[in-house]
mmCIF file of C-alpha atoms in Angstrom:
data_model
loop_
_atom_site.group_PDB
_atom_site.id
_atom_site.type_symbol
_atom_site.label_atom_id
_atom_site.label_comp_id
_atom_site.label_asym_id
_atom_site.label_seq_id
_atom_site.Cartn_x
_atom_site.Cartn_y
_atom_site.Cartn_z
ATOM 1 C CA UNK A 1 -30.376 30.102 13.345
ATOM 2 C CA UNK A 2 -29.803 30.594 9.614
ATOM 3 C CA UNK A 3 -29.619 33.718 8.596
ATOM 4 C CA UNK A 4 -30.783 33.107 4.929
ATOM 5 C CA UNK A 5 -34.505 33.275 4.786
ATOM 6 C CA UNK A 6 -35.556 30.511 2.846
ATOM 7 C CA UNK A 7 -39.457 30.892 2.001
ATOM 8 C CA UNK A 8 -39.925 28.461 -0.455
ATOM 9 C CA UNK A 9 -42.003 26.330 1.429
ATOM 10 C CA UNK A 10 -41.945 22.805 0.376
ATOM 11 C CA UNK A 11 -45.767 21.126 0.040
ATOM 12 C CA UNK A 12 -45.476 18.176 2.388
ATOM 13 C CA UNK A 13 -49.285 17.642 2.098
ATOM 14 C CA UNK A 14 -48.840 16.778 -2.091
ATOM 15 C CA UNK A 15 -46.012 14.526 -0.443
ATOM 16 C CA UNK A 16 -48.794 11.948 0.661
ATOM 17 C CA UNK A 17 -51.137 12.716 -2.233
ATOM 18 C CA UNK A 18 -48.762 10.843 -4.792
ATOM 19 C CA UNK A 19 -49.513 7.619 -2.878
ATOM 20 C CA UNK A 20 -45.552 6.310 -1.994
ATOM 21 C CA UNK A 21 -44.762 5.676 1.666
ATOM 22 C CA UNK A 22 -43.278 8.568 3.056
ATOM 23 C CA UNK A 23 -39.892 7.434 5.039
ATOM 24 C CA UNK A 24 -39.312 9.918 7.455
ATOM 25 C CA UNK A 25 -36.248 10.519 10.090
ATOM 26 C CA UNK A 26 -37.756 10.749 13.531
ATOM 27 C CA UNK A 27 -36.611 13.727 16.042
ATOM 28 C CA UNK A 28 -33.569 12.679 17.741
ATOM 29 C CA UNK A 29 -32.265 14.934 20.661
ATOM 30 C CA UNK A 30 -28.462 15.483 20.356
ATOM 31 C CA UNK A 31 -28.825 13.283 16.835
ATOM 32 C CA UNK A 32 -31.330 14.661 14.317
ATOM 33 C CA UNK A 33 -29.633 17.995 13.615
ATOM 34 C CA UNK A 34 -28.619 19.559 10.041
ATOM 35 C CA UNK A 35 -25.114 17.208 9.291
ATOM 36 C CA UNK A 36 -27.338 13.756 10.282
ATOM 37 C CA UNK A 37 -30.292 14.731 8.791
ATOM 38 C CA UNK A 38 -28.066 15.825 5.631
ATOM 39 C CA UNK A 39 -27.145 12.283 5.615
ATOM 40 C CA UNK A 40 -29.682 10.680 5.727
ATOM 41 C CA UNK A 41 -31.420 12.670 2.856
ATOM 42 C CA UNK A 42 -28.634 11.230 0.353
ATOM 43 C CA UNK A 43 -30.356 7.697 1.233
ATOM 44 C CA UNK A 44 -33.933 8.278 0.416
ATOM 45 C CA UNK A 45 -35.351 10.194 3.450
ATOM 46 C CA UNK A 46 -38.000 12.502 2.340
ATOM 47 C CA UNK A 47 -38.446 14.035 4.996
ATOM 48 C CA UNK A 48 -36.300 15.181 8.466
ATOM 49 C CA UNK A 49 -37.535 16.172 12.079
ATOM 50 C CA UNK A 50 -35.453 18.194 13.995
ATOM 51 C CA UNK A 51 -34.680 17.136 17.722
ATOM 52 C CA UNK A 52 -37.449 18.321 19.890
ATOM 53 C CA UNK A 53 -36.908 22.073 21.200
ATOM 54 C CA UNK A 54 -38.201 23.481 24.424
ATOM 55 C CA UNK A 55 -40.553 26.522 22.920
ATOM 56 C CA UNK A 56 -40.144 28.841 25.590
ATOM 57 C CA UNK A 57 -36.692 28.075 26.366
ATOM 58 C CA UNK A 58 -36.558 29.134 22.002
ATOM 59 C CA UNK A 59 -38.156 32.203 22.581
ATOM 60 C CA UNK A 60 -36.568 33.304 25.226
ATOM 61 C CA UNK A 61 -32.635 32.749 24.297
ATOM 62 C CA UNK A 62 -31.219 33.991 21.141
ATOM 63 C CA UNK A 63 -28.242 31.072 22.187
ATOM 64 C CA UNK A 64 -31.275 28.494 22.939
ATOM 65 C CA UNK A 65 -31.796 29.478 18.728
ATOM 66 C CA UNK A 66 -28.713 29.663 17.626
ATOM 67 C CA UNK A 67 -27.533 26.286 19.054
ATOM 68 C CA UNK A 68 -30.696 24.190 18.798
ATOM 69 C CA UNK A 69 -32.241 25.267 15.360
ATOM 70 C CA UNK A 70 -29.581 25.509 12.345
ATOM 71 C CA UNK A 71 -30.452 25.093 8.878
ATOM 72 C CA UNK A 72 -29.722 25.448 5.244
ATOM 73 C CA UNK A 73 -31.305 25.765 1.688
ATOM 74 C CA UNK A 74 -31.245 21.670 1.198
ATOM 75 C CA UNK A 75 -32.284 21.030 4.332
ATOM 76 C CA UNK A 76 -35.978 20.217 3.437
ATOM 77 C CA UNK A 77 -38.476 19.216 3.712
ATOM 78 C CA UNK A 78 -37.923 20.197 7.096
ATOM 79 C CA UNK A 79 -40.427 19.648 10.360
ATOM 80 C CA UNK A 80 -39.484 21.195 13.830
ATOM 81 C CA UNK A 81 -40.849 19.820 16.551
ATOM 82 C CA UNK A 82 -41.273 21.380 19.913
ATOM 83 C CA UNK A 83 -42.221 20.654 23.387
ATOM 84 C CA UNK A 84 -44.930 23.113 24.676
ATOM 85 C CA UNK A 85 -47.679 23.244 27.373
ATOM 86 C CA UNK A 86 -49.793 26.141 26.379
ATOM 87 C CA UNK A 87 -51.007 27.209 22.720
ATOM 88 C CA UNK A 88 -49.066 30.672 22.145
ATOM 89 C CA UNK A 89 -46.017 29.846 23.069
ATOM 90 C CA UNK A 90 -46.476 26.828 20.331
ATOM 91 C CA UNK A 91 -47.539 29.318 17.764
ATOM 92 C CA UNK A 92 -45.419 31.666 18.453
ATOM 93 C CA UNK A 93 -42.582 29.403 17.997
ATOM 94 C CA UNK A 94 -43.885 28.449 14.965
ATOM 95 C CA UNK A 95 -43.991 31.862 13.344
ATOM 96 C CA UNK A 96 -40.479 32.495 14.208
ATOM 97 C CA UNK A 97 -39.366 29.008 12.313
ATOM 98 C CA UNK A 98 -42.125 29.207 9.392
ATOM 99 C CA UNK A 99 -39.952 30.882 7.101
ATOM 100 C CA UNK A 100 -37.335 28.376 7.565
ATOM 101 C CA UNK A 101 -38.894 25.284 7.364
ATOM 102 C CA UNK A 102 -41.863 23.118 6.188
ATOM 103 C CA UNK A 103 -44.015 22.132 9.389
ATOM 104 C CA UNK A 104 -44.038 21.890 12.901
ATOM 105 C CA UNK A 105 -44.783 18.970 15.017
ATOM 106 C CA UNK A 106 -45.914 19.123 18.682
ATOM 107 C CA UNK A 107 -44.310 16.265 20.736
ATOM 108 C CA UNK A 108 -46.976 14.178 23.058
ATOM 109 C CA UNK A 109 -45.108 11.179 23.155
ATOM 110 C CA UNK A 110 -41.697 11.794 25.133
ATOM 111 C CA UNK A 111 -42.275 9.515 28.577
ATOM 112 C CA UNK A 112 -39.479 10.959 29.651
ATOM 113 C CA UNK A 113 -40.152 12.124 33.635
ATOM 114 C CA UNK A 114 -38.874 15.486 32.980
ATOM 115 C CA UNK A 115 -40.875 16.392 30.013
ATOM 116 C CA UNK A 116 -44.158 15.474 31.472
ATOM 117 C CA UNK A 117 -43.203 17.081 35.000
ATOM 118 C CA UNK A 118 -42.984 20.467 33.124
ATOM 119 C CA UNK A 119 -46.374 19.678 30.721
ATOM 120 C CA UNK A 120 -44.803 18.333 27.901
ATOM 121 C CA UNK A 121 -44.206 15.150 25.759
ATOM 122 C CA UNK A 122 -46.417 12.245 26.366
ATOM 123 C CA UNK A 123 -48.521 13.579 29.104
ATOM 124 C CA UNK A 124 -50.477 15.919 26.670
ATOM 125 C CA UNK A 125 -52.206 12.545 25.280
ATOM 126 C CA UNK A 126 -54.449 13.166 28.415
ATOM 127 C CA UNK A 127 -55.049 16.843 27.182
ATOM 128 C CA UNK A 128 -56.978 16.320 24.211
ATOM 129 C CA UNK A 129 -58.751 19.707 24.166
ATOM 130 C CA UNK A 130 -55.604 21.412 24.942
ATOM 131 C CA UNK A 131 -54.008 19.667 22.016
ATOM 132 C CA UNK A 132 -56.993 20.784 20.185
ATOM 133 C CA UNK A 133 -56.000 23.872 20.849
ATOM 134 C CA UNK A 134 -52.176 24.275 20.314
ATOM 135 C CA UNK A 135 -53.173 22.803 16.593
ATOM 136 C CA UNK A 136 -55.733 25.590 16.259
ATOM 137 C CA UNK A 137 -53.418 28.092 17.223
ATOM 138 C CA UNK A 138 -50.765 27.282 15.176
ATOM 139 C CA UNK A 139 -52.738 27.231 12.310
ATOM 140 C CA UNK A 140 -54.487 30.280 12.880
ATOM 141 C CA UNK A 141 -51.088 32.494 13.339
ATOM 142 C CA UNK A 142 -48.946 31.329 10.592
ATOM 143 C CA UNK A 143 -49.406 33.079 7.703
ATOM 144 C CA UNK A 144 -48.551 29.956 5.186
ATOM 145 C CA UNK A 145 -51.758 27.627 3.778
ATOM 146 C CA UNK A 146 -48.957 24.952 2.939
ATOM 147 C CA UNK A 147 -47.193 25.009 6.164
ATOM 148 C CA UNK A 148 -47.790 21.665 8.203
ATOM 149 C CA UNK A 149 -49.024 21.607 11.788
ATOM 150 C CA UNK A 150 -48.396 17.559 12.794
ATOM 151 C CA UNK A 151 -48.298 15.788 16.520
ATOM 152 C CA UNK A 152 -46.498 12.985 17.233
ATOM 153 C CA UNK A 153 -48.592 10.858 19.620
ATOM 154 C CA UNK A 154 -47.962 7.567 21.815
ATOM 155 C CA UNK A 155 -51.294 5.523 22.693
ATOM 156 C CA UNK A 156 -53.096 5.106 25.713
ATOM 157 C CA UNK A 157 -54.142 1.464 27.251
ATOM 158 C CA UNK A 158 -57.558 2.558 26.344
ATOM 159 C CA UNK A 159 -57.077 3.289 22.556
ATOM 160 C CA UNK A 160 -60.777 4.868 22.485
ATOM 161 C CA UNK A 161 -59.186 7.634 24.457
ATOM 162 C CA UNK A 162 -56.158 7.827 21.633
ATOM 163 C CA UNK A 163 -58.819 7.661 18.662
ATOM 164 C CA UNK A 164 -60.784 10.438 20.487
ATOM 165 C CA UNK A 165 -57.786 12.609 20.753
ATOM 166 C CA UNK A 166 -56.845 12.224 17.537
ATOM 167 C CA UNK A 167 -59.939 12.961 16.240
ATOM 168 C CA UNK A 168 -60.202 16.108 18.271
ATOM 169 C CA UNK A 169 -57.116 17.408 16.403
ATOM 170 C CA UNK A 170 -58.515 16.220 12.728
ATOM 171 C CA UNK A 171 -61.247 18.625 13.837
ATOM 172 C CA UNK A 172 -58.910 21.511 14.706
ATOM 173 C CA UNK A 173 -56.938 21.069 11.281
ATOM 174 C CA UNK A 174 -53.931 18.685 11.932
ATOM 175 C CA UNK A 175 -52.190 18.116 8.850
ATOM 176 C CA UNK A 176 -51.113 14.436 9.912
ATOM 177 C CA UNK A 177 -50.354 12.501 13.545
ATOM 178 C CA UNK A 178 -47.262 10.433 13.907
ATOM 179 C CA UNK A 179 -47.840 7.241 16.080
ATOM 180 C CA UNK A 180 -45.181 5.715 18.253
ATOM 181 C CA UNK A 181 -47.340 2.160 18.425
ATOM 182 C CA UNK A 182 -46.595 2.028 22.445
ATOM 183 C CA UNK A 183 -48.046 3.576 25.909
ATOM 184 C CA UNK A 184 -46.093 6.288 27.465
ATOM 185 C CA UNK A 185 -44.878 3.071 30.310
ATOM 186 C CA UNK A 186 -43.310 0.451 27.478
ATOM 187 C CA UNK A 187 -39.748 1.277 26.182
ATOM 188 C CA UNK A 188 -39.085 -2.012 23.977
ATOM 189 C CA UNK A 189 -42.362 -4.117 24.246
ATOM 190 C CA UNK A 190 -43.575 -4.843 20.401
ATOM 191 C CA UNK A 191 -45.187 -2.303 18.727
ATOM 192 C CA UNK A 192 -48.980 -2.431 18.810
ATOM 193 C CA UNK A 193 -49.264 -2.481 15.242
ATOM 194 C CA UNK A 194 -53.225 -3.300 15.867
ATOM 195 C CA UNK A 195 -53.626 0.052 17.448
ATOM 196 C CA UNK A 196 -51.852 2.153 14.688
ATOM 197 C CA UNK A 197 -54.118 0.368 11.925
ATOM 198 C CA UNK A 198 -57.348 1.417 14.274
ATOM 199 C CA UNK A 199 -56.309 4.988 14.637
ATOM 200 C CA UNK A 200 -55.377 5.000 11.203
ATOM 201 C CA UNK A 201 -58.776 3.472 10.026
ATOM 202 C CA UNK A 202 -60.435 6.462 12.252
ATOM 203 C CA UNK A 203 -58.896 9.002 10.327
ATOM 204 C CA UNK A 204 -58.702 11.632 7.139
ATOM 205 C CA UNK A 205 -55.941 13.014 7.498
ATOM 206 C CA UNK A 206 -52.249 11.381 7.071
ATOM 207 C CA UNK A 207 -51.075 8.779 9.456
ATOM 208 C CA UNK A 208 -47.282 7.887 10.537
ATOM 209 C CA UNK A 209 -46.388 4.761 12.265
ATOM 210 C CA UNK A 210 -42.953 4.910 14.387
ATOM 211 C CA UNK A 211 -41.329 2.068 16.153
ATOM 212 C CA UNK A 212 -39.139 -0.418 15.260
ATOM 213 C CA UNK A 213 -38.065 0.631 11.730
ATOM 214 C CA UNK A 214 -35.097 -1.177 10.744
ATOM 215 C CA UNK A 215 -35.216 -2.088 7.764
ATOM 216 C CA UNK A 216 -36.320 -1.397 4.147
ATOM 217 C CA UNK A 217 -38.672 -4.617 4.325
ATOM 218 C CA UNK A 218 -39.683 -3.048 7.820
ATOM 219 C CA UNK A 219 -41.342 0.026 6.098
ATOM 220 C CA UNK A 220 -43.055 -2.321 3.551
ATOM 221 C CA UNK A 221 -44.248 -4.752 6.632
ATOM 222 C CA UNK A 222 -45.399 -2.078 8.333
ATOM 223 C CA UNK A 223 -47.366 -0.376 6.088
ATOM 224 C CA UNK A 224 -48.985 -3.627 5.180
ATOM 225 C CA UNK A 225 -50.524 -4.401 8.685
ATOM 226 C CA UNK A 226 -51.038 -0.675 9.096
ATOM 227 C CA UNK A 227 -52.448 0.546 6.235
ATOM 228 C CA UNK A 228 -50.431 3.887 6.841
ATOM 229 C CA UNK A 229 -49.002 6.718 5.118
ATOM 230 C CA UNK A 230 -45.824 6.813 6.092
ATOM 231 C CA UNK A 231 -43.163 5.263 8.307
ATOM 232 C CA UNK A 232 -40.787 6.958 11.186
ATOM 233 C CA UNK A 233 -37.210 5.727 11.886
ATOM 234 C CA UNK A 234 -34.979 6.881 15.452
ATOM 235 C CA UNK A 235 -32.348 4.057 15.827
ATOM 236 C CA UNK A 236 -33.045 1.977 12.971
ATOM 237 C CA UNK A 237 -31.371 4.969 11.013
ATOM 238 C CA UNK A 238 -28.609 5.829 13.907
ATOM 239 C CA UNK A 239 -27.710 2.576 13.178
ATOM 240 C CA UNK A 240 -27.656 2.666 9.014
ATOM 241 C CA UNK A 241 -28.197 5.652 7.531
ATOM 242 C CA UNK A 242 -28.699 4.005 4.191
ATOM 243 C CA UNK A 243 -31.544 2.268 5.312
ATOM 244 C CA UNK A 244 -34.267 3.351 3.426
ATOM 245 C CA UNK A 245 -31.957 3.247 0.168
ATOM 246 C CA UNK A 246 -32.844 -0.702 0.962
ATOM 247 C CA UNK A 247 -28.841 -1.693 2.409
ATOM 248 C CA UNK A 248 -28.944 -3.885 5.052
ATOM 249 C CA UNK A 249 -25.756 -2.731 6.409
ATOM 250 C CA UNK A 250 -24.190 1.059 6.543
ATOM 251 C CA UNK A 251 -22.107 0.859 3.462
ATOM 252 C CA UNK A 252 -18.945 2.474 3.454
ATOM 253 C CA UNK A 253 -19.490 4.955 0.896
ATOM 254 C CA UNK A 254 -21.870 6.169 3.969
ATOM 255 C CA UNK A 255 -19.255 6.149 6.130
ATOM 256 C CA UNK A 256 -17.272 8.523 4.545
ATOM 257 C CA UNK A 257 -20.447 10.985 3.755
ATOM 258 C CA UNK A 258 -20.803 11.321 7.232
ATOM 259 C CA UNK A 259 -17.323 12.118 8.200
ATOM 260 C CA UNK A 260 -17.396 14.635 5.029
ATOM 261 C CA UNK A 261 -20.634 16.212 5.791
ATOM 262 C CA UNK A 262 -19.670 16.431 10.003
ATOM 263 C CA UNK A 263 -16.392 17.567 9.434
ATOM 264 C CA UNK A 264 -17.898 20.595 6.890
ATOM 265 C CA UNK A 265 -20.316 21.400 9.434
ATOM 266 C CA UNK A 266 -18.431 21.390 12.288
ATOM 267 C CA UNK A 267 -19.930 19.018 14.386
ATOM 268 C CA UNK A 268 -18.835 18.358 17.827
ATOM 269 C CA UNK A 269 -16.442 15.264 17.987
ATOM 270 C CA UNK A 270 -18.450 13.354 20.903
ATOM 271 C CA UNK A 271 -21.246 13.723 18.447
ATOM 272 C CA UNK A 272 -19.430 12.905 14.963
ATOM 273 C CA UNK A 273 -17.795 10.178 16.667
ATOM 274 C CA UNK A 274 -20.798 8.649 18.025
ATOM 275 C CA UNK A 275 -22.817 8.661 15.503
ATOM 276 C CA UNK A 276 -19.662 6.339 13.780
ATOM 277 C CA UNK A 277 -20.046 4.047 16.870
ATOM 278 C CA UNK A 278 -23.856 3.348 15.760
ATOM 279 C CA UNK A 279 -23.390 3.224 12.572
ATOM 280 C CA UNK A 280 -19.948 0.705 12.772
ATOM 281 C CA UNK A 281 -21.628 -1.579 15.426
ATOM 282 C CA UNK A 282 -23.009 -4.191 13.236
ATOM 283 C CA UNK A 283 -20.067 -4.148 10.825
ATOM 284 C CA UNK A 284 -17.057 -4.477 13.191
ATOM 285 C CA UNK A 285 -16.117 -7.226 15.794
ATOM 286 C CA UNK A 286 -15.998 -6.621 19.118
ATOM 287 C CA UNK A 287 -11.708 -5.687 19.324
ATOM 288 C CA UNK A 288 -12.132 -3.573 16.792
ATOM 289 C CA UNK A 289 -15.098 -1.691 18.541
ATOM 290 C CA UNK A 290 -12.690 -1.729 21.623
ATOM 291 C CA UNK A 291 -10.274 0.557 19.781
ATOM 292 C CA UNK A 292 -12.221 2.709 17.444
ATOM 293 C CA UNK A 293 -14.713 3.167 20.859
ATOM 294 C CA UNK A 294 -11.599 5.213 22.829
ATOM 295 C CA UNK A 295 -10.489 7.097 20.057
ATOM 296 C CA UNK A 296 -10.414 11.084 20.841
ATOM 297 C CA UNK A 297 -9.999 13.261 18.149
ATOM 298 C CA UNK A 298 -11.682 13.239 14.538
ATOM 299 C CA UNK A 299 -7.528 12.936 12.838
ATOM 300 C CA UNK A 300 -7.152 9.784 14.938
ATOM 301 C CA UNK A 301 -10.668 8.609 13.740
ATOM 302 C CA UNK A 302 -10.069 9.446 10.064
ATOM 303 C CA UNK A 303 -6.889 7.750 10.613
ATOM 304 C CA UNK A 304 -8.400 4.897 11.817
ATOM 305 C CA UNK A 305 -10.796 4.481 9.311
ATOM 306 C CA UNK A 306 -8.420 4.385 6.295
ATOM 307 C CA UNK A 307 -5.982 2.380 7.987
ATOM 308 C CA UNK A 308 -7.951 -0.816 8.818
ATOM 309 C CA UNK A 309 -9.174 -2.521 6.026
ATOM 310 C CA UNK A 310 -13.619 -2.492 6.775
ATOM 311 C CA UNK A 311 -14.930 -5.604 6.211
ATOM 312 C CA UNK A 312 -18.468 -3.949 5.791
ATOM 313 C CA UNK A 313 -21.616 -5.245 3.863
ATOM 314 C CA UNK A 314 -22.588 -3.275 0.597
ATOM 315 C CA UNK A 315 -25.346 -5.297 -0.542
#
């Protein structure tokens, strides 16, 4: 963890108040961490999730810290978002990140089997008072009026039961939800934009919609059949980084901010170079995706990149 202590606390509520949609980079394990997010704030993100953290695991490691929360002054705003089960170990997670960072965001939506085996991710959408709860706690015990407490929510078959729950947090002083428009059981079904404009009709307080963001006329689509305050993007951005900047394609002047900002930071080279293989996908043929794919080392990528002439889109 950073060991500067960076208190100036951003105001992501007045974020919403001026009315724009927010474009926001969703949590991204093994992707959404300081050099990505970095990026993607050159290309009009405003604002960055980290990956999702196990709290206890957080609490209990100094290394679980170290290696899964790192930050800097222009990181921000910034929201962490944890896994949890129980409401102190949330809030106490949240006091040791509050001076650090802007918000923090309780995952309910991750249907992966492990997650919801140990209490976490999408299984606390059949929790409600629980999540009640954890949102209470949080913003009882940090010590910041500004600081966000968010979830991030998928929706049940019965959306009653996900406008319920939502409005069970409202009461218990959510700052905003996030929804991922599918049930915890659809991976790549269409987004049930319906259901995020019904939650978001049911609501005060800020509403996200995540899913299927790829594209700067995505964001404007979606916010039309939504009515929402924001949008979320995951691998519309892993693909193009410049997306909300409006380019269609990652330009190349992207390119080379990534390997600038990675190579500073001291990324990992499976990392750095797979975030390259997203973000080259659309923009190479399939022989040239062959090679650059088995590279091994960030000289021999660098290399590789200013030795073949990149037919990419800048538009």
């Amino acid at each position: 963890m950073s060991p500067l202590n960076m208190t100036t606390n951003n105001n992501v509520m007045d974020m919403f108040e001026k009315g724009n949609i927010l474009k926001i980079c969703a949590p991204m394990v093994r992707y959404s961490k300081l050099a990505f997010r970095s990026l993607v704030r050159k290309y009009d993100c405003d604002i960055c999730f980290t990956p999702m953290i196990v709290a206890p695991d957080f609490l209990r490691s100094v290394k679980a810290r170290d290696s899964e929360f790192t930050t800097n002054k222009a990181d921000r705003p910034l929201i962490v978002q944890f896994a949890a089960s129980d409401a102190q170990t949330l809030a106490d997670a949240a006091c040791v990140v509050a001076p650090f960072s802007d918000g923090v965001d309780l995952n309910c939506g991750c249907p992966q089997r492990w997650a919801m085996s140990e209490g976490y991710g999408a299984c606390l959408i059949n929790k409600p008072e629980l999540v009640k709860d954890m949102v209470r706690h949080v913003r009882n015990q940090v010590d910041n009026p500004n600081y966000t407490t968010s979830i991030k929510i998928r929706i049940h078959k019965e959306l009653r039961r996900t406008v319920d729950m939502c409005q069970k947090a409202e009461a218990a002083g959510v700052s905003w939800i996030t929804v991922h428009g599918r049930t915890a059981e659809e991976r790549h079904q269409p987004v049930h934009f319906d259901a995020i404009k019904t939650i978001k009709d049911s609501l005060s307080v800020p509403v996200i919609a995540n899913g299927d963001i790829k594209s700067l006329q995505d964001v404007e689509t979606t916010h039309q059949l939504t009515g929402v305050d924001g949008v979320m993007a995951a691998r519309g951005l892993l693909a193009n980084p410049a997306m909300f900047a409006g380019y269609n394609e990652t330009p190349l002047e992207c390119v080379w901010d990534w390997v600038d900002l990675a190579t500073d930071q001291g990324t990992p080279f499976t990392c750095f170079h797979q975030h390259l293989i997203y973000m080259l996908e659309r923009v190479c043929s399939q022989p040239e995706r062959k090679v650059f794919n088995s590279l091994h080392s960030t000289a021999a990528v660098i290399d590789y990149l200013h030795s073949t002439n990149r037919s990419m889109i800048v538009n």
